[in-house]
PDB file of N, CA and C in Angstrom:
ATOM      1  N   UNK A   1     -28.677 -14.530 -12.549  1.00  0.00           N
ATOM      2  CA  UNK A   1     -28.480 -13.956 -11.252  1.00  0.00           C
ATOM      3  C   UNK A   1     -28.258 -15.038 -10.216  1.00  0.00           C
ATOM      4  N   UNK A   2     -29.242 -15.758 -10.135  1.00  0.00           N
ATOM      5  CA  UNK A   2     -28.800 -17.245  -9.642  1.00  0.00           C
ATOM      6  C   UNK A   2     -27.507 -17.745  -9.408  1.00  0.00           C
ATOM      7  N   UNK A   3     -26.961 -17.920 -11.137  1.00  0.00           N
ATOM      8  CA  UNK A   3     -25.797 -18.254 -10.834  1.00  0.00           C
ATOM      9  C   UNK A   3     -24.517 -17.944 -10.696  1.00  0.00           C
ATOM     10  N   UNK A   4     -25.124 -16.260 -10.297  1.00  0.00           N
ATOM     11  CA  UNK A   4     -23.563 -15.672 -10.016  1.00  0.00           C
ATOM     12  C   UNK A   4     -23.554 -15.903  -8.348  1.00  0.00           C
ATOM     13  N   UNK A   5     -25.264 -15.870  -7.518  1.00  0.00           N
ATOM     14  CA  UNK A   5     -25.137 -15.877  -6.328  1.00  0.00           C
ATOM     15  C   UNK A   5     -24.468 -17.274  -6.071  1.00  0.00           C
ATOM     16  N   UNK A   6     -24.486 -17.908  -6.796  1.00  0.00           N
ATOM     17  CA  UNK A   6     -23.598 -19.623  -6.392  1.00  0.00           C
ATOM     18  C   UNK A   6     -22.281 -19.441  -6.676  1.00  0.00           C
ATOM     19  N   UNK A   7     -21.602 -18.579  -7.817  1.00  0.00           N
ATOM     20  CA  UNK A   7     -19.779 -18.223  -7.421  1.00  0.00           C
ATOM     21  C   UNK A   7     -19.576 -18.033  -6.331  1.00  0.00           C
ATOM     22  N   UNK A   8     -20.720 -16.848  -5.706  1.00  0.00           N
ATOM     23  CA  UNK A   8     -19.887 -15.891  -4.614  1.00  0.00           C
ATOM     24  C   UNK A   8     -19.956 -16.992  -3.189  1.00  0.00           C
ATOM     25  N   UNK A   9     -21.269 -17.678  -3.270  1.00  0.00           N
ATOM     26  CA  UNK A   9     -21.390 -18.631  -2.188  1.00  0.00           C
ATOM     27  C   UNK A   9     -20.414 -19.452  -2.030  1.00  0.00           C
ATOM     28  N   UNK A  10     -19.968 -20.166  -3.306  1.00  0.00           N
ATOM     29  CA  UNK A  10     -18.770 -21.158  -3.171  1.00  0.00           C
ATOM     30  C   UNK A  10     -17.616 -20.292  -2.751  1.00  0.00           C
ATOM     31  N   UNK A  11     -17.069 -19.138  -3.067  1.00  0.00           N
ATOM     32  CA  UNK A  11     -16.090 -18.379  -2.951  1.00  0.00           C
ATOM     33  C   UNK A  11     -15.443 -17.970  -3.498  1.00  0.00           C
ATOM     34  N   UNK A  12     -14.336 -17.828  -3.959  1.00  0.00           N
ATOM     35  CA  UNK A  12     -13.572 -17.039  -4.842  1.00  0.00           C
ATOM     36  C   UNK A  12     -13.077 -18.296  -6.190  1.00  0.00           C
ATOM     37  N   UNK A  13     -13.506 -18.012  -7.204  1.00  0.00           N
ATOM     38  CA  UNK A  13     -13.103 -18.805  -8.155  1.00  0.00           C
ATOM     39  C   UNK A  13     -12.249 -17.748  -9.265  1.00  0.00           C
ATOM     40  N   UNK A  14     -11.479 -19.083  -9.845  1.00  0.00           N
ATOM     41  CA  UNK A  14     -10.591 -18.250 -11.261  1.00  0.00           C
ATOM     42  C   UNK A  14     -11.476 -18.434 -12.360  1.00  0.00           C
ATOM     43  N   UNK A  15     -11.862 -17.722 -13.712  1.00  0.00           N
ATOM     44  CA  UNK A  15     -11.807 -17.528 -14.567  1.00  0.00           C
ATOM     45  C   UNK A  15     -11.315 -18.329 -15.426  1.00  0.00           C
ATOM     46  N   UNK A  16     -11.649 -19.142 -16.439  1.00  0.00           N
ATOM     47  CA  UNK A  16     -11.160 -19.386 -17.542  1.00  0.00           C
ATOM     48  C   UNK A  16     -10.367 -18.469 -18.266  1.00  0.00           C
ATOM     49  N   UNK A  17     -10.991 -17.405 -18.726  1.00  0.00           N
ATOM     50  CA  UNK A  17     -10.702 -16.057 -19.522  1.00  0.00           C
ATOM     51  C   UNK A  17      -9.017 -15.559 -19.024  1.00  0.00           C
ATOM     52  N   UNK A  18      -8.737 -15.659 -17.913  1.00  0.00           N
ATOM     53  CA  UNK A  18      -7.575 -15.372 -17.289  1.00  0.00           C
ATOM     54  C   UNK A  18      -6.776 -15.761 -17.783  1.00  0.00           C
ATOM     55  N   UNK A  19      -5.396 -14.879 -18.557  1.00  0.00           N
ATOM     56  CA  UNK A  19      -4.016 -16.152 -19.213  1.00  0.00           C
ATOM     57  C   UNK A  19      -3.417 -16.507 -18.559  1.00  0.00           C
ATOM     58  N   UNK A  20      -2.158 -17.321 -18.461  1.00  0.00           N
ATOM     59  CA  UNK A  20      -0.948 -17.704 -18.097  1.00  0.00           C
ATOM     60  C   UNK A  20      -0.443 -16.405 -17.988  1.00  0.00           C
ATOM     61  N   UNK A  21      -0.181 -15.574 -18.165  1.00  0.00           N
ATOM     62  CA  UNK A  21       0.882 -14.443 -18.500  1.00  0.00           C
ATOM     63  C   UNK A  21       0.264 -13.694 -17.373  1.00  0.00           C
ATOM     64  N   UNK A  22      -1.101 -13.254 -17.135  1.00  0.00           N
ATOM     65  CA  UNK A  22      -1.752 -12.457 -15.869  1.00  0.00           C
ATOM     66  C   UNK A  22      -1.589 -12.933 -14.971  1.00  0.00           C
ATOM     67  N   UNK A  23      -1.634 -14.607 -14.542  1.00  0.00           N
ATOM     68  CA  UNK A  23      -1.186 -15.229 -13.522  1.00  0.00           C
ATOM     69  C   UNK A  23       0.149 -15.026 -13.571  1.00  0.00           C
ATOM     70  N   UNK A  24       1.342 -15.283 -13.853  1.00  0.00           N
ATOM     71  CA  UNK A  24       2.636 -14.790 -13.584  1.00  0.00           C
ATOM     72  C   UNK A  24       2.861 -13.997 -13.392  1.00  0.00           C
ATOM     73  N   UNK A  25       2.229 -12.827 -13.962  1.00  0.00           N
ATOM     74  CA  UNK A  25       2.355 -11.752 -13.735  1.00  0.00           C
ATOM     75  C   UNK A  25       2.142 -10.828 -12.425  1.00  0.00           C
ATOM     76  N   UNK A  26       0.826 -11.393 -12.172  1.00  0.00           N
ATOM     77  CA  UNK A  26       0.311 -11.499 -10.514  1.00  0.00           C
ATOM     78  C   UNK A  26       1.494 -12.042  -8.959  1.00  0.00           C
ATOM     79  N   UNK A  27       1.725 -13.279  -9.745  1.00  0.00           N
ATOM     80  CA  UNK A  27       2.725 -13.917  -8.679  1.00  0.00           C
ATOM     81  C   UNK A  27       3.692 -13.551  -8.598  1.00  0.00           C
ATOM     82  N   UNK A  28       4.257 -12.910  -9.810  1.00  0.00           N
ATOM     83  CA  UNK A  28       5.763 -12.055  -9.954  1.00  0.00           C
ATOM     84  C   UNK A  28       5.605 -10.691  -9.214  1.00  0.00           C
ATOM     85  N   UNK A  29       4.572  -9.562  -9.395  1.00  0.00           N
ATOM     86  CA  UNK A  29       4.279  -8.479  -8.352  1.00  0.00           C
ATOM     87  C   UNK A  29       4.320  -8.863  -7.226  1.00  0.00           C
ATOM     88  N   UNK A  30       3.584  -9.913  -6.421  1.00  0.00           N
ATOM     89  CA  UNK A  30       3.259 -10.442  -5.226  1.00  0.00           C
ATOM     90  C   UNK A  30       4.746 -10.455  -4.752  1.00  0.00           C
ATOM     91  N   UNK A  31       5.291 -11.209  -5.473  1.00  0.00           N
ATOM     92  CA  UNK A  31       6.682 -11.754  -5.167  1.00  0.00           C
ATOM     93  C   UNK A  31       7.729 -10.762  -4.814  1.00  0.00           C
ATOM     94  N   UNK A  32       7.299  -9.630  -5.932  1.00  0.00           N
ATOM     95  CA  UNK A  32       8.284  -8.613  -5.674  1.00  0.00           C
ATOM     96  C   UNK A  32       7.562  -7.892  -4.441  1.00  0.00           C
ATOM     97  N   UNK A  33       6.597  -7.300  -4.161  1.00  0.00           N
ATOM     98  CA  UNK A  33       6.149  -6.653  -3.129  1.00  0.00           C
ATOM     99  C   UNK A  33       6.708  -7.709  -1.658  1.00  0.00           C
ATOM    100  N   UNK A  34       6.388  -9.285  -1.853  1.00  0.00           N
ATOM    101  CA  UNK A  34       6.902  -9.467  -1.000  1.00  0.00           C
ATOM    102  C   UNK A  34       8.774  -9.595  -0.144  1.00  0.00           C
ATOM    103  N   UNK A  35       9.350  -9.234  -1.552  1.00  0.00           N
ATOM    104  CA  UNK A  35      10.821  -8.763  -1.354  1.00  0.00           C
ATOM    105  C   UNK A  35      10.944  -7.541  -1.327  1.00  0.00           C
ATOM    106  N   UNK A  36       9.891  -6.466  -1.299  1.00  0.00           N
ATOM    107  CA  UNK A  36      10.390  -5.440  -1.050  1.00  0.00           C
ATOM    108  C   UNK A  36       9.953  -5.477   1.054  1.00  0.00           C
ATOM    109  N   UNK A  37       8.798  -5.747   1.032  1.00  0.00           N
ATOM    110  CA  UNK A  37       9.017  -5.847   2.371  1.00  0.00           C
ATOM    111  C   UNK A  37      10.216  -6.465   3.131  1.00  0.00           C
ATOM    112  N   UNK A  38      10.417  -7.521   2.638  1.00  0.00           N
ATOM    113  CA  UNK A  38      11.331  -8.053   3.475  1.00  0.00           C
ATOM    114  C   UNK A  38      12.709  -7.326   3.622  1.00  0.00           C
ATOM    115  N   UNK A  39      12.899  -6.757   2.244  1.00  0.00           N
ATOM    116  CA  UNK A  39      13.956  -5.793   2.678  1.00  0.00           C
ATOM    117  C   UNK A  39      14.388  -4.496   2.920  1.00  0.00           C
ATOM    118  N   UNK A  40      12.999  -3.988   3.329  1.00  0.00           N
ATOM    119  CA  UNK A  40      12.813  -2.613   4.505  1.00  0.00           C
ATOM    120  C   UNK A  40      12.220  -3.218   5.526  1.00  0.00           C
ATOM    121  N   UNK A  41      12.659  -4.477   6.075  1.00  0.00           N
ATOM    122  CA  UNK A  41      12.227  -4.659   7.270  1.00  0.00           C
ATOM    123  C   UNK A  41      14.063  -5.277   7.719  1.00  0.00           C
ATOM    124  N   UNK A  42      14.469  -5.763   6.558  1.00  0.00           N
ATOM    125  CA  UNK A  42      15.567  -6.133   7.110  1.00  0.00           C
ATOM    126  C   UNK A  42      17.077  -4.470   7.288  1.00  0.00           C
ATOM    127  N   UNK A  43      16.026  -3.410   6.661  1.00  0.00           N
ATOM    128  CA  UNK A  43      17.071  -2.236   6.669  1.00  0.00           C
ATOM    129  C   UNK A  43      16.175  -1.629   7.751  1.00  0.00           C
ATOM    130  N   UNK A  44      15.002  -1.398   8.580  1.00  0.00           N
ATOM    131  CA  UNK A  44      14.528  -1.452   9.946  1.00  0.00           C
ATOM    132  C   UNK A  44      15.334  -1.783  11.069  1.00  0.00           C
ATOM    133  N   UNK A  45      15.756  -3.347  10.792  1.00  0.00           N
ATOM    134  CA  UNK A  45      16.400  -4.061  11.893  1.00  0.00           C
ATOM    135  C   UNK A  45      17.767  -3.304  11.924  1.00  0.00           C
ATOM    136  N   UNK A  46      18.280  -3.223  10.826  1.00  0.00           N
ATOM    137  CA  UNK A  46      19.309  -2.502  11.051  1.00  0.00           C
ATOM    138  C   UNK A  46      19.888  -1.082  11.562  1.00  0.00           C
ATOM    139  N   UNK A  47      18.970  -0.526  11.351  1.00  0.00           N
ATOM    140  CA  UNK A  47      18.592   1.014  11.378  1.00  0.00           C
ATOM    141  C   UNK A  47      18.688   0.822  13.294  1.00  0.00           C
ATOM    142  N   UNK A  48      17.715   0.081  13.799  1.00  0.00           N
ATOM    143  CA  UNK A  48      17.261  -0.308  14.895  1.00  0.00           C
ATOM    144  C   UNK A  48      18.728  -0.455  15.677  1.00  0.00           C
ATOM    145  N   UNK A  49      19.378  -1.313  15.118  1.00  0.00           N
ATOM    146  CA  UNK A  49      20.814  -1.829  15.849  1.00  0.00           C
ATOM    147  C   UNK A  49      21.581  -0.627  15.389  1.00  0.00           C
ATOM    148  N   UNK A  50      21.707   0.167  14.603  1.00  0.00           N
ATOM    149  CA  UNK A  50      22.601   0.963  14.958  1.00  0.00           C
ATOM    150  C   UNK A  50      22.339   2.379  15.825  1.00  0.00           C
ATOM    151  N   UNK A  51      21.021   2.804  15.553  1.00  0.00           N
ATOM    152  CA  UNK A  51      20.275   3.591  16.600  1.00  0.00           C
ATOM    153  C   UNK A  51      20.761   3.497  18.647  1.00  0.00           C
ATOM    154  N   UNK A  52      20.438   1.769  18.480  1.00  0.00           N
ATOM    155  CA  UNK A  52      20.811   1.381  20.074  1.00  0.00           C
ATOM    156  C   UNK A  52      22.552   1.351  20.308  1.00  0.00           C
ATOM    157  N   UNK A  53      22.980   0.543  19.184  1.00  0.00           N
ATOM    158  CA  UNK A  53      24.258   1.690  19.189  1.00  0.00           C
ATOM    159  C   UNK A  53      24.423   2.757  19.310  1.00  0.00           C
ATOM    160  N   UNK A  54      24.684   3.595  19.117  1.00  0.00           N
ATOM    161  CA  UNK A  54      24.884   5.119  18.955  1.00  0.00           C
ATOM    162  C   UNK A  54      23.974   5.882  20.546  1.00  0.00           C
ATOM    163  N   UNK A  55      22.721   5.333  20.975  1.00  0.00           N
ATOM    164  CA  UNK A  55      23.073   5.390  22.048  1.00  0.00           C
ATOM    165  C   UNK A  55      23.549   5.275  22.830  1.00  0.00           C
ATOM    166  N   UNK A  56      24.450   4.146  22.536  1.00  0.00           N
ATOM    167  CA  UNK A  56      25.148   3.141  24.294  1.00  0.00           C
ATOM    168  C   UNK A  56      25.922   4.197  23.767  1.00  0.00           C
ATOM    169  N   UNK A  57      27.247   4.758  22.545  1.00  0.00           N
ATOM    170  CA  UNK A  57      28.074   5.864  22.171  1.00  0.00           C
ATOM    171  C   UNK A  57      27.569   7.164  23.070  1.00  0.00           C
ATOM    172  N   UNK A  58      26.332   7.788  22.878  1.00  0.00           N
ATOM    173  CA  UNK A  58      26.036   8.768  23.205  1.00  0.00           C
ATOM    174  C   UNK A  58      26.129   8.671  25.096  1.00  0.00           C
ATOM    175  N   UNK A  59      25.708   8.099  25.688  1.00  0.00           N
ATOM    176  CA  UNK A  59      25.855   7.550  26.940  1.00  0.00           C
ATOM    177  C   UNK A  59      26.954   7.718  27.366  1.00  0.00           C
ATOM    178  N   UNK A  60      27.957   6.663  27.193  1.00  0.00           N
ATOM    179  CA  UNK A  60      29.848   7.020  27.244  1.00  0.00           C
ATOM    180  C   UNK A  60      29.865   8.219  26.994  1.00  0.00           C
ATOM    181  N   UNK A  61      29.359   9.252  25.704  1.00  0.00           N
ATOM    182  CA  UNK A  61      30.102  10.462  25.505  1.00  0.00           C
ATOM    183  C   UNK A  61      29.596  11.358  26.492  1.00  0.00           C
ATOM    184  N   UNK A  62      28.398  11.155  27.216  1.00  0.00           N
ATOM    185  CA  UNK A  62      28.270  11.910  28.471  1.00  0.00           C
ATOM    186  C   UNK A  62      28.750  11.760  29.755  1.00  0.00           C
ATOM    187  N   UNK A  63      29.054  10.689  29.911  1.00  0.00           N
ATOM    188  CA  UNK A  63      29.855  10.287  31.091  1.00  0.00           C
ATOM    189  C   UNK A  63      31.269  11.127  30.830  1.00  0.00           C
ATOM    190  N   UNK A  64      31.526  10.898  29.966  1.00  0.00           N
ATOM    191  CA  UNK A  64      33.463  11.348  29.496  1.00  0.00           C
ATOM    192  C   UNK A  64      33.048  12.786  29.691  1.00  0.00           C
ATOM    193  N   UNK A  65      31.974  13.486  29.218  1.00  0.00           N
ATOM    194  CA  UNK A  65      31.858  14.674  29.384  1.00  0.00           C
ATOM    195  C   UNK A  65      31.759  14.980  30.620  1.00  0.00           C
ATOM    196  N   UNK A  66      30.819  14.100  31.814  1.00  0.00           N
ATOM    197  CA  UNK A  66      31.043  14.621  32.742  1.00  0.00           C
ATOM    198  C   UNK A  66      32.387  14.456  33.416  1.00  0.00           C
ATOM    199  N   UNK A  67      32.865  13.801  33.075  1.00  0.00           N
ATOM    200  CA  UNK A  67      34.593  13.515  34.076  1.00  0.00           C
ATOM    201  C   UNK A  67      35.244  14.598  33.478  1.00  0.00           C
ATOM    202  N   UNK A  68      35.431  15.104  32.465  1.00  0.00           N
ATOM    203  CA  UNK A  68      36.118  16.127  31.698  1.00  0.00           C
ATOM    204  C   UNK A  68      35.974  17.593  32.089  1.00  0.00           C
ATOM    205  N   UNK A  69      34.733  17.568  32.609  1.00  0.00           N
ATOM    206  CA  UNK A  69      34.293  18.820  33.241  1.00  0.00           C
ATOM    207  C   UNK A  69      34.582  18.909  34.860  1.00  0.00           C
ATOM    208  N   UNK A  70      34.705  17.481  35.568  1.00  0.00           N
ATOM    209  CA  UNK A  70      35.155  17.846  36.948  1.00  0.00           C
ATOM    210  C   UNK A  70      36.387  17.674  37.317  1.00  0.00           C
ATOM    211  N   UNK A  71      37.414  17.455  35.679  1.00  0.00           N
ATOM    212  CA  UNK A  71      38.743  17.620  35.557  1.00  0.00           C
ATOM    213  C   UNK A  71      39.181  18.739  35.537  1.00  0.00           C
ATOM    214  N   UNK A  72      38.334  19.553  34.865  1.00  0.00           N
ATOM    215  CA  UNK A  72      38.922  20.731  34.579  1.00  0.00           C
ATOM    216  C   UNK A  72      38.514  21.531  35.303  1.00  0.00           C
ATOM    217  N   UNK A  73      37.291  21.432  36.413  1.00  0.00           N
ATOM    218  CA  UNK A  73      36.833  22.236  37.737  1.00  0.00           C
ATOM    219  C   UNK A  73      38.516  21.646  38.468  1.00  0.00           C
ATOM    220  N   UNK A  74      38.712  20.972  38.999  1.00  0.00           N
ATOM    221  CA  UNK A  74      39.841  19.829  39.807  1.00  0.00           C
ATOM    222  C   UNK A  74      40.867  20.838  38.873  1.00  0.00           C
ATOM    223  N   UNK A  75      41.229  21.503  38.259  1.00  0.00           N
ATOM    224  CA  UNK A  75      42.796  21.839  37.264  1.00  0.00           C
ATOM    225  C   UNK A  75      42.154  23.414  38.144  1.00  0.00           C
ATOM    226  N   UNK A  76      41.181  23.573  37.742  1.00  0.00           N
ATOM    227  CA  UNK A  76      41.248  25.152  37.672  1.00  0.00           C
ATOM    228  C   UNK A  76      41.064  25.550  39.439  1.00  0.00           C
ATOM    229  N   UNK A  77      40.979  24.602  40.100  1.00  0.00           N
ATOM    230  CA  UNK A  77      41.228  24.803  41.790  1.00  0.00           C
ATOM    231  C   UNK A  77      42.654  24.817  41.843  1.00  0.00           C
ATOM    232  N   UNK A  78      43.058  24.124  41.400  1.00  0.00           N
ATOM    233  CA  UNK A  78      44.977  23.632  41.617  1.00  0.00           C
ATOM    234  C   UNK A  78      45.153  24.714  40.722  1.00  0.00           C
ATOM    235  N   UNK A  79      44.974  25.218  39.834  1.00  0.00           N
ATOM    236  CA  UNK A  79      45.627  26.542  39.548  1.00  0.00           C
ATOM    237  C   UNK A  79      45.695  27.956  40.414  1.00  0.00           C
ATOM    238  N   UNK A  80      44.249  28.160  40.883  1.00  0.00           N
ATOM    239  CA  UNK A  80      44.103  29.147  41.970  1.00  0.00           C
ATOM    240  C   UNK A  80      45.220  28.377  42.894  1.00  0.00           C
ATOM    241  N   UNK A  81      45.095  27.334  43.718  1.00  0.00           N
ATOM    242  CA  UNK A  81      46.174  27.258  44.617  1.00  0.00           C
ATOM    243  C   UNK A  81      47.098  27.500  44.686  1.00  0.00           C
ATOM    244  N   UNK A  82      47.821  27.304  43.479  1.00  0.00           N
ATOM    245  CA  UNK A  82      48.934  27.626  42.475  1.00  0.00           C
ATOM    246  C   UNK A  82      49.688  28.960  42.315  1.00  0.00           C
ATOM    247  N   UNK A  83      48.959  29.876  42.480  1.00  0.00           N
ATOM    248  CA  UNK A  83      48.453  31.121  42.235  1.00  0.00           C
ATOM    249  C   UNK A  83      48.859  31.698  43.664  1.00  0.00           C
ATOM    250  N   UNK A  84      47.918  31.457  44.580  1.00  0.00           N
ATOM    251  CA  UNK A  84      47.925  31.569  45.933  1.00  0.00           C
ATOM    252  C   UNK A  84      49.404  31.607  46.536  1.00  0.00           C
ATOM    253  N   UNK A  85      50.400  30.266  46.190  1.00  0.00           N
ATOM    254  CA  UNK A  85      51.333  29.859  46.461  1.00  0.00           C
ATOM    255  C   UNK A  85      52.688  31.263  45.996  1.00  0.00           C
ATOM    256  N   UNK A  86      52.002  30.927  44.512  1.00  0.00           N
ATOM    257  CA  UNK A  86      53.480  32.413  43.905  1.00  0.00           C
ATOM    258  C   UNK A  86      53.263  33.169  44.538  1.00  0.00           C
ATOM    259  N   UNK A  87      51.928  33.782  44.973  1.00  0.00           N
ATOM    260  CA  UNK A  87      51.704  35.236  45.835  1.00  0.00           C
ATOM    261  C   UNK A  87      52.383  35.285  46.809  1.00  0.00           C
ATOM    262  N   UNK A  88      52.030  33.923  48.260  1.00  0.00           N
ATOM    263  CA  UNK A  88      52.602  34.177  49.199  1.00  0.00           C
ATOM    264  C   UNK A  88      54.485  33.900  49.124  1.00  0.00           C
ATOM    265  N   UNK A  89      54.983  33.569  48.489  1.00  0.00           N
ATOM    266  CA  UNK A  89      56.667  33.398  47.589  1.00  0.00           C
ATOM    267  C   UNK A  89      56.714  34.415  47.354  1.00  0.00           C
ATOM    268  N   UNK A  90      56.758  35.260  46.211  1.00  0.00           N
ATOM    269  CA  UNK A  90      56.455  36.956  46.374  1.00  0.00           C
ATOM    270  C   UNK A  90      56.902  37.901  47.517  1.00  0.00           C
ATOM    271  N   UNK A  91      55.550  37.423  48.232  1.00  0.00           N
ATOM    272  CA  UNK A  91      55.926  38.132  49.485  1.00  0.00           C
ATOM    273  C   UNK A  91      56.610  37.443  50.649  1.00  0.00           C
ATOM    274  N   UNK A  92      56.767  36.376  50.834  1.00  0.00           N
ATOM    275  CA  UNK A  92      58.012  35.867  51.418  1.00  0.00           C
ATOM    276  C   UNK A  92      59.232  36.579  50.927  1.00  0.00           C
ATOM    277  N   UNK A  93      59.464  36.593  49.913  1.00  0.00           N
ATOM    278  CA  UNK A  93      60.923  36.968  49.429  1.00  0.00           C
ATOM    279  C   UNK A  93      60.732  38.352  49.346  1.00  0.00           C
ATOM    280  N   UNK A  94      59.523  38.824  49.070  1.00  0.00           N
ATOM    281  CA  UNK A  94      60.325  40.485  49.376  1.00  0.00           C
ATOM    282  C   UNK A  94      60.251  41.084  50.644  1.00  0.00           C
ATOM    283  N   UNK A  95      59.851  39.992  51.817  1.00  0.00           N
ATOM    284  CA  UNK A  95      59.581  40.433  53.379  1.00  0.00           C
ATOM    285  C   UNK A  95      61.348  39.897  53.832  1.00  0.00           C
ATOM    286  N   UNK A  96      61.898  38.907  53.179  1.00  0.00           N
ATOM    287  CA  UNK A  96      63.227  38.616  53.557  1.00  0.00           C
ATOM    288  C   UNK A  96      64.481  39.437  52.425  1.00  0.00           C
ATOM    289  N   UNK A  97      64.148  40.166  51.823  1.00  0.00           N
ATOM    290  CA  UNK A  97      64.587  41.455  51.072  1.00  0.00           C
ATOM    291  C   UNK A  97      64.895  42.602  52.147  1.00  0.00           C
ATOM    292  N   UNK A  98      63.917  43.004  52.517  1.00  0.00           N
ATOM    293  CA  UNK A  98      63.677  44.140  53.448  1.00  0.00           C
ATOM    294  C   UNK A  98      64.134  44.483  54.670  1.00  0.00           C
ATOM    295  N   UNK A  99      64.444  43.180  55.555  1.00  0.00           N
ATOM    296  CA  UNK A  99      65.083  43.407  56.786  1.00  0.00           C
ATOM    297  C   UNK A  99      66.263  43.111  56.048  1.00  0.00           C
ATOM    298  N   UNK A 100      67.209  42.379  54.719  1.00  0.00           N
ATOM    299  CA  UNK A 100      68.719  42.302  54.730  1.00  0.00           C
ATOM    300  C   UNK A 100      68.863  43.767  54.607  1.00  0.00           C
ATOM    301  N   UNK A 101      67.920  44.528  53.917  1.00  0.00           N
ATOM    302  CA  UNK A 101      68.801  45.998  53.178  1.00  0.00           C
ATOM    303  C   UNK A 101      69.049  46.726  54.294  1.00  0.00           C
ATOM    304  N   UNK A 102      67.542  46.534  55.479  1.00  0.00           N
ATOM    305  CA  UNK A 102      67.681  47.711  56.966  1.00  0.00           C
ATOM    306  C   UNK A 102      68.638  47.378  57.724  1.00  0.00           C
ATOM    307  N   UNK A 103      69.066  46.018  57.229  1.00  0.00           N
ATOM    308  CA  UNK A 103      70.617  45.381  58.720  1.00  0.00           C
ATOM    309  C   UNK A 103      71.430  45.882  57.888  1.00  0.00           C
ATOM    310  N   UNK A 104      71.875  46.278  56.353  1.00  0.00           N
ATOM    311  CA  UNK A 104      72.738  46.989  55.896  1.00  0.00           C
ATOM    312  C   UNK A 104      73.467  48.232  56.198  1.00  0.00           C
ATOM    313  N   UNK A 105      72.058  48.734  56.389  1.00  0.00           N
ATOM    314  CA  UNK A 105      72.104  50.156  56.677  1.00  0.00           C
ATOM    315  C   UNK A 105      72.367  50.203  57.999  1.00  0.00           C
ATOM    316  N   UNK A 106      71.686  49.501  58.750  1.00  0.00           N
ATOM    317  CA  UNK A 106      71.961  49.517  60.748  1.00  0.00           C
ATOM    318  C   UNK A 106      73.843  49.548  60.309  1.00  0.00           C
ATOM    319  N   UNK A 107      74.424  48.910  60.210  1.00  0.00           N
ATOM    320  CA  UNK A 107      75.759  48.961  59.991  1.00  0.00           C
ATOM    321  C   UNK A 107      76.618  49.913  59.981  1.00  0.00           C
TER     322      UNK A 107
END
């Protein structure tokens, strides 16, 4: 009992009993765990940059949306005006219709 309390005091020791093959084996997991982090951190970063992309995209596509919408408010005024215009043409021309036919007839 003694002298297990003197391993733990000194600290972490290896084993004799331990092979070559468990140690590689160890450092090879390690190794791989530590390449798997690294490369879901390096598909993070990326994820990240295209995210802030696709906002600055989303941004522009609302702006364009709003100009697109006070284009087509701006079209659909100039159409009523438009509108307005044939009406009073219309009746311009059938108010200068009306007195040629009555000076016809005055005749």
């Amino acid at each position: 009992m003694a002298r297990d309390d003197e391993h733990r005091a000194a600290g972490w020791r290896l084993d004799r009993r331990v092979g070559v093959q468990a140690l590689a084996a160890a450092a090879t997991a390690f190794a791989g765990a530590v390449m798997l982090v690294a490369t879901v951190q390096a598909r993070l970063d990326a994820m990240e940059a295209r995210a802030a992309a696709l906002d600055g995209d989303v941004r522009s596509a609302r702006e364009t949306a709003v100009c697109v919408a006070r284009m087509d408010e701006r079209l659909a005024a100039v159409q009523r005006a438009l509108e307005e215009v044939r009406t009073d043409l219309r009746h311009l021309r059938a108010e200068s219709r009306v007195p040629s036919a009555t000076g016809k007839e005055a005749r």
